[in-house]
Amino acid sequence: MQKPGLPKGTRDFGPLQMARRNFILNTIKDTFQLFGYQQIETPAMENLNTLTGKYGDEGDQLLFKILNSGDFLKKVSPEDLSAGANATLPKVSEKGLRYDLTVPFARFVVMNRNELTFPFKRFQIQPVWRADRPQKGRYREFYQCDADVVGTESLVCEAEIILMIRDVFSKLGLKDYSIKVNNRKILTGISEAIGAAGKEGPLCVAIDKLDKIGWEKVKEELTERDFSAESVEKLAPLVSLNTDYKGKIEFLKEFLAGSEIGLKGVEEFEEMLTILGQMGENLDFVDFDVMLARGLSYYTGAIFEVKVNHVSIGSVSGGGRYDNLTGVFGLSGVSGVGFSFGVDRLYDVLDELNLFPEESLKGTKILLTHFDQKGFDYALSILTKLRKAGIKAEIFPDVTKVKKQLDFASKKGIPFVGICGDNEIQTESLALKNLETGNQEILKIEEVISFLQNN
Amino acid sequence: MQKPGLPKGTRDFGPLQMARRNFILNTIKDTFQLFGYQQIETPAMENLNTLTGKYGDEGDQLLFKILNSGDFLKKVSPEDLSAGANATLPKVSEKGLRYDLTVPFARFVVMNRNELTFPFKRFQIQPVWRADRPQKGRYREFYQCDADVVGTESLVCEAEIILMIRDVFSKLGLKDYSIKVNNRKILTGISEAIGAAGKEGPLCVAIDKLDKIGWEKVKEELTERDFSAESVEKLAPLVSLNTDYKGKIEFLKEFLAGSEIGLKGVEEFEEMLTILGQMGENLDFVDFDVMLARGLSYYTGAIFEVKVNHVSIGSVSGGGRYDNLTGVFGLSGVSGVGFSFGVDRLYDVLDELNLFPEESLKGTKILLTHFDQKGFDYALSILTKLRKAGIKAEIFPDVTKVKKQLDFASKKGIPFVGICGDNEIQTESLALKNLETGNQEILKIEEVISFLQNN
């Protein structure tokens, strides 16, 4: 007999995990909708030519490919075997599993450009798959949760992203976190200002590691990457810059005085703050981090990254503005800005901080229990009344020992049981027992309904 | 430049479709939870040895297989090429995409049998994939929506399935439908009673087509399948049986007098009706169809099928009881009963009958529009107040012509716009325009909020 297992790097989600995940996802959904974002879904499978080449060579290797249906070998010759897997791949596979939600979204926008209303604000919550080596906290199947606006360059979008993060965190009960913000143009300006124009790519890669490896190691890496000693020297005051956002803006205006694009980045940052101010928001929570780089090379404007303080988990949200999301599919000039929440990481954060609200995870509110067939029949008649009043209710479906029924309720986390004994049948009532406190009282059915609706 | 497309048989869901699909899925979820069902999710990928052999030879062919990562050819020899795809498959693929939600659920129950509380009531709403030939209404990726109870033989579960179907249909606004019910034991009994004991398999396959091809053709098929003329003759009165459920029960008690299992089936059916009666339900809507068979051979008790009348779409829900769901994974004696809703078909039904409620599909309630930078700044300050009051609100993010902003609102289906002109700024109000009626009036912000909360 076969012993069943799961493919490595994948997970089942049982009832408790699902309730907690839904708590997070519904909170995020509510916020997205409050801000006018609309949900879309795209297929799990995409044509390989949609996916390939969009995530770098490493990404291409991590794509899960679907074997063609039927005789998948029919185009393969013995010579292909010696040519190797990469050469043979196009003959046995035409489709792959979604690697992220960004490329499918770009494809969606291009294919539906004549029907969509721009600026188009969409959100998308779906699993993605990566053939990564599984390890703690890294899975081969995981949900992404993205929101993007395309078709406008308005900095209202950036401001609203910050507000959405705050709204979600506030609803999740998260208080101590920082929203780091920077602008890719400032990074470009910095590379110009330190005499390393055009090298913001390697500059970003190196300083992206500042948090992890420290300034000394980053200096070494910059030197290895052919930054001159003079450039590295010029960068130092920025790294040690320790002031509030106003001070940083002042500093940068001077530091970037010779860089048009750098000053444009500062200006965009200031305008975003102005908008937030006009929206009545306190600006203290915006953590202007002029060294924040994020790895992705397609960002062209604002970049965001969110960390929860005092937990062992890395960034839980991030994003930025890009100028040419859809160019690769033949539609240029579509500017956009987006961000995403890391659902698995948020789950771990809420778990670590014990922030999952008991109430929102509750399923069934009351289990009707019985001693014999007569009580069972009576319970059936009550059940309908409870459900008609919108109360999540169950009957233990077999006539059996009451102890077994109470065990069932307590294991399933059902807070109340309604005991149907002879006395209750005669008085058309229920003995309502609170399983947490052990309190029990006899109530008329109408009283049970109004009690449970309010508790 | 590459022109993007979708793999055949797959679909994108845009905002309107998603809103409608969510309306259906949320309705179903609410009902499942009202009846005490808990949600689980399983991975898209399963090990091929979990999937293979569970859906028959044809099903095995329709499984989407995932190519092994890395050098997928490393175990393949030139001899394999001549041996063919089936022989080579295990060397290039170990995983496949979920084909339904039943087999993954069985695997889940077996793997988690020590943690689960039985009877375990679970629901699951996830996509499945089949490499079927795509055609109208048949897709390679589609959602299934299943609910099952395992670990009890109580007929309360069968009764509750019928009630859940009614609850969902009532919330969806569907009134004219029939819930066909039968019992597999009755079919077994019939095969015994007509002198074709042990042949209920081919009997079910043939009479499953009664609706489609009629009795004459079914007779031909039965003859081809080696049923004697006498057996076919004996079946005839059942096919023409035209009476209410009470009459059918009377008839069957006589017809099946010699079949223990057949009488057991009638008894189960009666007990289910008794339970529904005790729950205060009207029994007229139960359509006892003694010829209802459904294809799936693993049903052992009640079977259900639901059709909406006066639409061109086939059955929208179905299910039944099975005795040995988990046996194939080494856990025997787990009886269960389950059913599922066909989401795509329900969508088509509601669309055909024009039953999607406008209100539940609405996204953003109000768009703030402006004539110039001053109005834009004013709108920003209002926006925060609206959202804090829970009102889904947007600002048009660029300062541009009002006509363009109104077009945006009407294309996105936003019912109200709040116009921010000089007069409104001075009086701290909004000109609230109803885009459907064209009515416009000037209201204080607090008035706008309370109006939108109630409209």
XYZ file of N, CA and C in Angstrom, chain A residues 193-412:
660
model
N 27.184 61.547 -8.940
C 27.863 62.476 -8.033
C 29.182 61.933 -7.496
N 29.306 60.601 -7.431
C 30.566 60.039 -6.925
C 31.521 59.705 -8.064
N 31.173 60.157 -9.267
C 32.069 59.933 -10.398
C 32.017 58.522 -10.926
N 30.858 57.873 -10.791
C 30.715 56.513 -11.304
C 29.439 56.423 -12.139
N 29.258 57.430 -13.001
C 28.028 57.518 -13.778
C 27.797 56.242 -14.568
N 26.520 55.827 -14.635
C 26.187 54.613 -15.396
C 26.441 53.338 -14.625
N 27.009 53.462 -13.434
C 27.291 52.245 -12.674
C 26.338 52.062 -11.499
N 25.115 52.621 -11.622
C 24.197 52.462 -10.492
C 23.763 51.010 -10.332
N 23.877 50.234 -11.431
C 23.543 48.803 -11.330
C 24.381 48.112 -10.257
N 25.712 48.008 -10.477
C 26.561 47.391 -9.451
C 26.539 48.148 -8.125
N 26.361 49.483 -8.168
C 26.270 50.245 -6.918
C 25.085 49.750 -6.075
N 23.921 49.573 -6.753
C 22.722 49.106 -6.042
C 22.931 47.707 -5.487
N 23.499 46.825 -6.305
C 23.709 45.450 -5.857
C 24.557 45.442 -4.592
N 25.622 46.266 -4.601
C 26.514 46.281 -3.443
C 25.840 46.899 -2.222
N 25.235 48.083 -2.382
C 24.716 48.741 -1.176
C 23.408 48.109 -0.709
N 22.785 47.295 -1.562
C 21.617 46.530 -1.124
C 21.995 45.633 0.060
N 23.279 45.311 0.168
C 23.729 44.391 1.215
C 24.175 45.113 2.488
N 24.032 46.442 2.492
C 24.552 47.224 3.606
C 24.045 46.715 4.954
N 22.727 46.477 5.009
C 22.137 45.988 6.259
C 22.759 44.670 6.714
N 23.047 43.819 5.755
C 23.473 42.464 6.105
C 24.965 42.377 6.426
N 25.811 43.036 5.596
C 27.254 42.787 5.752
C 28.028 44.003 6.279
N 27.384 45.164 6.358
C 28.061 46.338 6.917
C 28.886 47.105 5.868
N 29.227 48.326 6.234
C 29.865 49.258 5.293
C 31.260 48.783 4.875
N 32.034 48.203 5.797
C 33.388 47.778 5.444
C 33.374 46.758 4.312
N 32.497 45.768 4.440
C 32.396 44.720 3.405
C 31.867 45.289 2.091
N 30.900 46.239 2.209
C 30.349 46.846 0.998
C 31.457 47.611 0.266
N 32.313 48.291 1.057
C 33.446 48.995 0.450
C 34.326 48.026 -0.352
N 34.640 46.893 0.272
C 35.434 45.868 -0.425
C 34.760 45.461 -1.740
N 33.442 45.215 -1.625
C 32.724 44.761 -2.823
C 32.746 45.837 -3.910
N 32.579 47.104 -3.500
C 32.601 48.189 -4.480
C 33.964 48.254 -5.173
N 35.020 48.075 -4.383
C 36.364 48.092 -4.963
C 36.529 46.945 -5.964
N 36.066 45.780 -5.553
C 36.096 44.628 -6.473
C 35.332 44.919 -7.756
N 34.270 45.687 -7.623
C 33.442 46.004 -8.788
C 33.953 47.242 -9.526
N 35.225 47.555 -9.303
C 35.908 48.615 -10.053
C 35.448 50.024 -9.744
N 34.915 50.254 -8.556
C 34.682 51.631 -8.139
C 36.018 52.172 -7.625
N 36.345 53.380 -8.029
C 37.629 53.949 -7.608
C 37.584 54.275 -6.117
N 38.777 54.378 -5.524
C 38.871 54.737 -4.106
C 38.196 56.082 -3.872
N 38.329 56.982 -4.828
C 37.737 58.307 -4.714
C 36.202 58.225 -4.663
N 35.631 57.394 -5.541
C 34.176 57.215 -5.545
C 33.697 56.665 -4.203
N 34.393 55.642 -3.722
C 33.994 55.029 -2.459
C 34.073 56.064 -1.338
N 35.132 56.848 -1.376
C 35.329 57.927 -0.401
C 34.154 58.909 -0.415
N 33.757 59.290 -1.622
C 32.666 60.256 -1.760
C 31.342 59.713 -1.241
N 31.201 58.395 -1.295
C 29.956 57.763 -0.875
C 29.811 57.763 0.642
N 30.955 57.762 1.350
C 30.950 57.559 2.803
C 30.002 58.479 3.582
N 29.994 59.798 3.315
C 29.123 60.657 4.124
C 27.651 60.286 4.001
N 27.259 59.783 2.835
C 25.880 59.349 2.638
C 25.549 58.159 3.526
N 26.510 57.228 3.586
C 26.267 56.015 4.358
C 26.092 56.338 5.836
N 26.867 57.324 6.291
C 26.801 57.638 7.723
C 25.777 58.741 8.032
N 25.037 59.154 7.008
C 24.054 60.227 7.182
C 23.026 59.854 8.241
N 22.922 60.633 9.300
C 22.018 60.284 10.386
C 21.209 61.502 10.794
N 20.089 61.687 10.086
C 19.246 62.873 10.345
C 17.824 62.526 9.908
N 16.879 63.431 10.168
C 15.503 63.132 9.736
C 15.360 63.405 8.236
N 14.147 63.154 7.716
C 13.994 63.245 6.257
C 14.269 64.654 5.732
N 13.941 65.657 6.559
C 14.195 67.023 6.093
C 15.691 67.264 5.933
N 16.453 66.790 6.898
C 17.903 66.930 6.838
C 18.482 66.201 5.634
N 17.929 65.014 5.370
C 18.419 64.234 4.227
C 18.137 64.948 2.919
N 16.946 65.534 2.831
C 16.601 66.255 1.604
C 17.576 67.417 1.389
N 17.833 68.165 2.460
C 18.782 69.275 2.363
C 20.152 68.791 1.890
N 20.633 67.723 2.551
C 21.934 67.163 2.204
C 21.983 66.760 0.735
N 20.941 66.044 0.290
C 20.948 65.526 -1.083
C 20.908 66.641 -2.113
N 20.176 67.713 -1.806
C 20.083 68.811 -2.768
C 21.471 69.363 -3.064
N 22.324 69.350 -2.072
C 23.695 69.806 -2.268
C 24.538 68.721 -2.937
N 24.438 67.509 -2.368
C 25.234 66.378 -2.842
C 24.974 66.093 -4.320
N 23.700 66.256 -4.726
C 23.301 65.905 -6.091
C 23.195 67.130 -6.992
N 23.763 68.259 -6.540
C 23.584 69.515 -7.275
C 23.974 69.384 -8.742
N 24.961 68.540 -9.053
C 25.397 68.401 -10.435
C 24.643 67.346 -11.224
N 23.663 66.679 -10.618
C 22.966 65.583 -11.303
C 21.500 65.910 -11.511
N 21.140 66.147 -12.750
C 19.753 66.512 -13.043
C 18.790 65.428 -12.583
N 19.125 64.177 -12.921
C 18.215 63.082 -12.573
C 18.143 62.876 -11.066
N 19.279 63.077 -10.399
C 19.291 62.951 -8.947
C 18.363 63.968 -8.296
N 18.428 65.209 -8.765
C 17.559 66.247 -8.204
C 16.095 65.957 -8.502
N 15.851 65.386 -9.680
C 14.473 65.009 -10.039
C 13.951 63.969 -9.035
N 14.818 63.050 -8.648
C 14.442 62.041 -7.657
C 14.075 62.672 -6.319
N 14.879 63.651 -5.898
C 14.584 64.344 -4.631
C 13.250 65.077 -4.733
N 13.049 65.698 -5.896
C 11.802 66.443 -6.114
C 10.586 65.511 -6.042
N 10.702 64.345 -6.663
C 9.597 63.382 -6.606
C 9.316 62.958 -5.163
N 10.386 62.730 -4.430
C 10.209 62.332 -3.036
C 9.483 63.430 -2.253
N 9.921 64.671 -2.477
C 9.269 65.794 -1.775
C 7.800 65.914 -2.165
N 7.509 65.721 -3.449
C 6.119 65.865 -3.875
C 5.244 64.784 -3.241
N 5.791 63.582 -3.146
C 5.041 62.502 -2.500
C 4.716 62.872 -1.054
N 5.697 63.482 -0.368
C 5.458 63.907 1.021
C 4.401 65.003 1.090
N 4.457 65.931 0.118
C 3.457 66.999 0.082
C 2.056 66.405 -0.044
N 1.917 65.446 -0.941
C 0.607 64.804 -1.129
C 0.148 64.137 0.162
N 1.051 63.420 0.804
C 0.692 62.772 2.069
C 0.253 63.812 3.095
N 0.957 64.952 3.111
C 0.586 66.026 4.027
C -0.808 66.557 3.713
N -1.091 66.747 2.397
C -2.414 67.237 2.006
C -3.505 66.244 2.388
N -3.143 64.985 2.456
C -4.115 63.978 2.848
C -4.228 63.880 4.368
N -3.565 64.799 5.067
C -3.707 64.854 6.515
C -2.901 63.816 7.254
N -1.870 63.291 6.593
C -1.105 62.216 7.215
C 0.124 62.745 7.933
N 0.437 62.126 9.015
C 1.663 62.361 9.755
C 2.821 61.751 8.960
N 3.890 62.535 8.763
C 4.968 62.056 7.899
C 6.092 61.353 8.658
N 5.979 61.326 9.981
C 7.085 60.787 10.774
C 7.382 59.317 10.491
N 6.380 58.594 10.035
C 6.567 57.159 9.847
C 7.311 56.836 8.558
N 7.473 57.852 7.684
C 8.190 57.588 6.437
C 9.695 57.604 6.715
N 10.316 56.470 6.482
C 11.742 56.325 6.756
C 12.508 56.472 5.435
N 13.010 57.693 5.196
C 13.731 57.994 3.957
C 15.117 57.368 4.060
N 15.334 56.304 3.335
C 16.606 55.577 3.408
C 17.319 55.713 2.066
N 18.261 56.663 1.988
C 18.897 56.964 0.701
C 19.800 55.826 0.230
N 19.984 54.826 1.066
C 20.781 53.667 0.660
C 19.903 52.473 0.274
N 18.575 52.625 0.408
C 17.690 51.515 0.039
C 17.738 51.316 -1.474
N 18.060 50.107 -1.915
C 18.240 49.901 -3.351
C 17.267 48.860 -3.920
N 17.013 47.785 -3.215
C 16.250 46.641 -3.738
C 16.901 46.130 -5.025
N 16.837 44.845 -5.186
C 17.594 44.237 -6.278
C 17.067 44.508 -7.681
N 15.745 44.682 -7.807
C 15.183 44.607 -9.152
C 15.562 45.788 -10.028
N 16.073 45.479 -11.186
C 16.646 46.532 -12.018
C 15.598 47.316 -12.779
N 14.327 46.870 -12.777
C 13.375 47.613 -13.609
C 12.739 48.807 -12.919
N 13.036 49.033 -11.623
C 12.491 50.232 -10.972
C 13.145 51.486 -11.521
N 12.344 52.543 -11.701
C 12.866 53.788 -12.261
C 12.537 54.996 -11.383
N 11.640 54.837 -10.411
C 11.277 55.963 -9.550
C 11.321 55.531 -8.088
N 10.191 55.777 -7.384
C 10.123 55.437 -5.961
C 10.376 53.948 -5.738
N 11.018 53.639 -4.624
C 11.113 52.242 -4.182
C 10.745 52.167 -2.701
N 10.089 51.050 -2.331
C 9.581 50.856 -0.973
C 10.070 49.542 -0.401
N 10.211 49.514 0.903
C 10.464 48.246 1.577
C 9.982 48.368 3.020
N 9.294 47.345 3.501
C 8.696 47.415 4.832
C 9.215 46.297 5.715
N 9.680 46.673 6.886
C 10.113 45.670 7.857
C 9.377 45.871 9.160
N 9.037 44.744 9.786
C 8.453 44.816 11.117
C 9.600 44.737 12.109
N 9.611 45.650 13.064
C 10.708 45.680 14.027
C 10.568 44.584 15.079
N 11.708 44.175 15.636
C 11.750 43.220 16.748
C 11.223 41.846 16.398
N 11.220 41.471 15.121
C 10.922 40.079 14.772
C 12.060 39.580 13.888
N 12.135 38.251 13.779
C 13.268 37.649 13.076
C 13.045 37.578 11.574
N 11.929 38.138 11.114
C 11.544 37.948 9.709
C 11.956 39.163 8.871
N 12.411 38.934 7.662
C 12.876 39.998 6.765
C 11.743 40.890 6.291
N 11.913 41.542 5.137
C 10.917 42.509 4.687
C 9.612 41.801 4.335
N 8.492 42.420 4.682
C 7.175 41.818 4.481
C 6.411 42.474 3.353
N 6.975 43.535 2.792
C 6.295 44.217 1.699
C 7.331 45.063 0.974
N 7.116 45.259 -0.314
C 8.036 46.092 -1.057
C 7.488 46.361 -2.444
N 8.124 47.324 -3.134
C 7.662 47.623 -4.483
C 8.352 48.858 -5.023
N 7.773 49.412 -6.070
C 8.382 50.597 -6.659
C 7.746 50.965 -7.983
N 8.268 52.055 -8.566
C 7.761 52.515 -9.869
C 8.671 52.040 -10.989
N 8.031 51.662 -12.075
C 8.749 51.196 -13.259
C 8.194 51.953 -14.467
N 9.033 52.186 -15.472
C 8.579 52.981 -16.606
C 8.102 52.166 -17.789
N 8.456 50.886 -17.794
C 8.219 50.172 -19.035
C 7.853 48.708 -18.799
N 6.794 48.506 -18.011
C 6.387 47.147 -17.646
C 6.052 46.308 -18.866
N 5.340 46.917 -19.816
C 4.751 46.136 -20.894
C 5.553 46.209 -22.185
N 6.682 46.906 -22.151
C 7.484 47.087 -23.365
C 7.872 45.770 -24.012
N 8.194 44.780 -23.185
C 8.643 43.504 -23.711
C 7.542 42.801 -24.515
N 6.272 43.176 -24.273
C 5.172 42.590 -25.043
C 4.658 43.559 -26.108
N 5.451 44.590 -26.414
C 5.124 45.431 -27.552
C 4.296 46.660 -27.243
N 4.067 46.961 -25.969
C 3.318 48.160 -25.627
C 4.221 49.029 -24.769
N 4.745 50.113 -25.353
C 5.672 50.924 -24.580
C 4.973 52.156 -24.022
N 5.657 52.839 -23.119
C 5.104 54.070 -22.555
C 4.069 53.843 -21.465
N 3.963 52.639 -20.934
C 3.033 52.399 -19.834
C 3.811 52.453 -18.517
N 3.695 53.586 -17.834
C 4.357 53.718 -16.545
C 3.449 53.149 -15.466
N 4.065 52.620 -14.443
C 3.253 52.058 -13.376
C 4.002 52.039 -12.077
N 3.251 51.761 -11.022
C 3.889 51.609 -9.722
C 3.114 50.534 -8.974
N 3.843 49.696 -8.271
C 3.171 48.595 -7.601
C 3.921 48.139 -6.386
N 3.282 47.274 -5.636
C 3.934 46.705 -4.458
C 3.255 45.390 -4.129
N 3.853 44.644 -3.239
C 3.228 43.382 -2.860
C 3.472 43.088 -1.395
N 2.561 42.296 -0.841
C 2.715 41.814 0.528
C 3.201 40.372 0.491
N 4.146 40.054 1.361
C 4.582 38.671 1.509
C 3.693 37.965 2.512
N 2.759 37.161 2.000
C 1.733 36.577 2.864
C 2.334 35.596 3.865
N 3.254 34.746 3.395
C 3.861 33.774 4.310
C 4.628 34.472 5.425
N 5.318 35.551 5.062
C 6.077 36.275 6.086
C 5.172 37.008 7.058
N 4.091 37.618 6.537
C 3.146 38.272 7.440
C 2.546 37.251 8.404
N 2.274 36.059 7.879
C 1.745 34.985 8.720
C 2.717 34.707 9.862
N 3.991 34.564 9.521
C 4.989 34.264 10.548
C 5.126 35.409 11.552
N 5.033 36.656 11.055
C 5.117 37.808 11.957
C 3.950 37.801 12.945
N 2.727 37.646 12.426
C 1.556 37.669 13.312
C 1.615 36.514 14.308
N 2.127 35.372 13.834
C 2.258 34.212 14.706
C 3.260 34.520 15.819
N 4.420 35.065 15.421
C 5.466 35.357 16.400
C 4.994 36.384 17.436
N 4.208 37.357 16.985
C 3.739 38.402 17.894
C 2.392 38.054 18.530
N 1.885 36.870 18.204
C 0.622 36.407 18.783
C -0.524 37.372 18.490
N -0.641 37.784 17.248
C -1.618 38.813 16.879
C -2.847 38.286 16.139
N -2.920 36.974 15.926
C -4.130 36.481 15.265
C -5.309 36.617 16.222
N -6.338 37.368 15.838
C -7.467 37.570 16.735
C -8.325 36.311 16.811
N -8.478 35.788 18.016
C -9.298 34.591 18.220
C -10.635 34.697 17.482
N -11.275 35.854 17.640
C -12.640 35.989 17.173
C -12.768 35.730 15.670
N -11.820 36.292 14.911
C -11.982 36.213 13.463
C -11.636 34.832 12.931
N -11.112 33.962 13.779
C -10.764 32.625 13.308
C -11.866 31.618 13.604
N -12.843 32.044 14.356
C -13.888 31.123 14.792
C -14.751 30.640 13.633
N -15.041 29.353 13.691
C -15.963 28.792 12.718
C -17.312 28.612 13.393
N -17.700 27.347 13.510
C -18.987 27.001 14.108
C -19.121 27.597 15.508
N -20.302 28.163 15.810
C -20.523 28.824 17.094
C -21.132 27.886 18.126
N -21.962 26.967 17.655
C -22.633 26.085 18.613
C -22.806 24.683 18.043
N -22.540 23.698 18.915
C -22.805 22.307 18.558
C -23.998 21.825 19.379
N -24.986 21.274 18.701
C -26.124 20.707 19.426
C -25.805 19.257 19.792
N -25.918 18.932 21.080
C -25.615 17.573 21.549
C -26.871 16.942 22.133
N -26.829 15.624 22.283
C -28.052 14.880 22.616
C -27.676 13.584 23.322
N -28.656 13.036 24.067
C -28.403 11.802 24.813
C -28.959 10.570 24.100
N -29.960 10.802 23.280
C -30.670 9.660 22.669
C -31.383 10.124 21.407
N -32.088 9.210 20.779
C -32.757 9.522 19.523
C -33.762 10.667 19.679
N -34.421 10.708 20.832
C -35.420 11.763 21.044
C -34.733 13.145 21.050
N -33.621 13.223 21.756
C -32.877 14.479 21.807
C -32.304 14.837 20.442
N -31.874 13.825 19.708
C -31.344 14.015 18.357
C -32.415 14.643 17.458
N -33.625 14.069 17.502
C -34.716 14.592 16.680
C -35.045 16.034 17.064
N -35.032 16.291 18.366
C -35.302 17.660 18.848
C -34.219 18.621 18.343
N -32.965 18.168 18.433
C -31.842 19.008 17.984
C -31.988 19.368 16.509
N -32.425 18.416 15.701
C -32.610 18.689 14.267
C -33.561 19.860 14.052
N -34.625 19.894 14.855
C -35.619 20.956 14.657
C -35.059 22.315 15.091
N -34.164 22.322 16.090
C -33.555 23.580 16.558
C -32.520 24.095 15.553
N -31.810 23.142 14.975
C -30.717 23.466 14.057
C -31.160 24.419 12.945
N -32.287 24.089 12.339
C -32.800 24.921 11.253
C -33.044 26.348 11.732
N -33.615 26.481 12.946
C -33.910 27.829 13.460
C -32.633 28.635 13.672
N -31.606 27.984 14.197
C -30.341 28.693 14.432
C -29.736 29.174 13.118
N -29.683 28.276 12.156
C -29.073 28.645 10.869
C -29.871 29.722 10.157
N -31.199 29.647 10.265
C -32.017 30.693 9.624
C -31.704 32.047 10.229
N -31.252 32.052 11.489
C -30.867 33.314 12.133
C -29.407 33.667 11.840
N -28.776 32.911 10.933
C -27.413 33.236 10.530
C -26.343 32.734 11.487
N -26.718 31.866 12.413
C -25.740 31.357 13.389
C -25.116 30.066 12.866
N -23.783 30.050 12.810
C -23.079 28.862 12.347
C -23.281 27.750 13.368
N -23.994 26.724 12.976
C -24.411 25.697 13.931
C -24.261 24.313 13.342
N -23.974 23.363 14.215
C -23.857 21.964 13.815
C -24.585 21.089 14.809
N -24.948 19.893 14.333
C -25.421 18.845 15.226
C -24.364 17.754 15.200
N -24.095 17.106 16.340
C -23.242 15.932 16.239
C -24.073 14.882 15.520
N -23.550 14.336 14.388
C -24.445 13.616 13.474
C -24.810 12.200 13.908
N -24.125 11.667 14.909
C -24.459 10.314 15.360
C -24.960 10.355 16.791
N -25.881 9.459 17.117
C -26.324 9.323 18.504
C -25.243 8.547 19.247
N -24.572 9.213 20.169
C -23.431 8.587 20.843
C -23.247 9.241 22.212
N -22.192 8.853 22.937
C -21.956 9.400 24.282
C -21.761 10.921 24.244
N -22.305 11.604 25.243
C -22.187 13.058 25.287
C -20.719 13.476 25.403
N -19.935 12.706 26.138
C -18.519 13.040 26.309
C -17.822 13.141 24.955
N -18.112 12.210 24.064
C -17.511 12.226 22.732
C -17.922 13.496 21.970
N -19.177 13.894 22.175
C -19.674 15.082 21.486
C -18.992 16.345 22.024
N -18.817 16.399 23.353
C -18.155 17.562 23.947
C -16.690 17.628 23.525
N -16.034 16.467 23.461
C -14.650 16.412 22.983
C -14.548 16.972 21.567
N -15.500 16.561 20.738
C -15.530 17.026 19.351
C -15.605 18.556 19.316
N -16.528 19.118 20.097
C -16.704 20.577 20.122
C -15.415 21.253 20.582
N -14.803 20.701 21.601
C -13.646 21.417 22.128
C -12.450 21.280 21.185
N -12.282 20.120 20.549
C -11.192 19.977 19.577
C -11.398 20.873 18.358
N -12.646 21.055 17.959
C -12.912 21.876 16.775
C -12.959 23.361 17.126
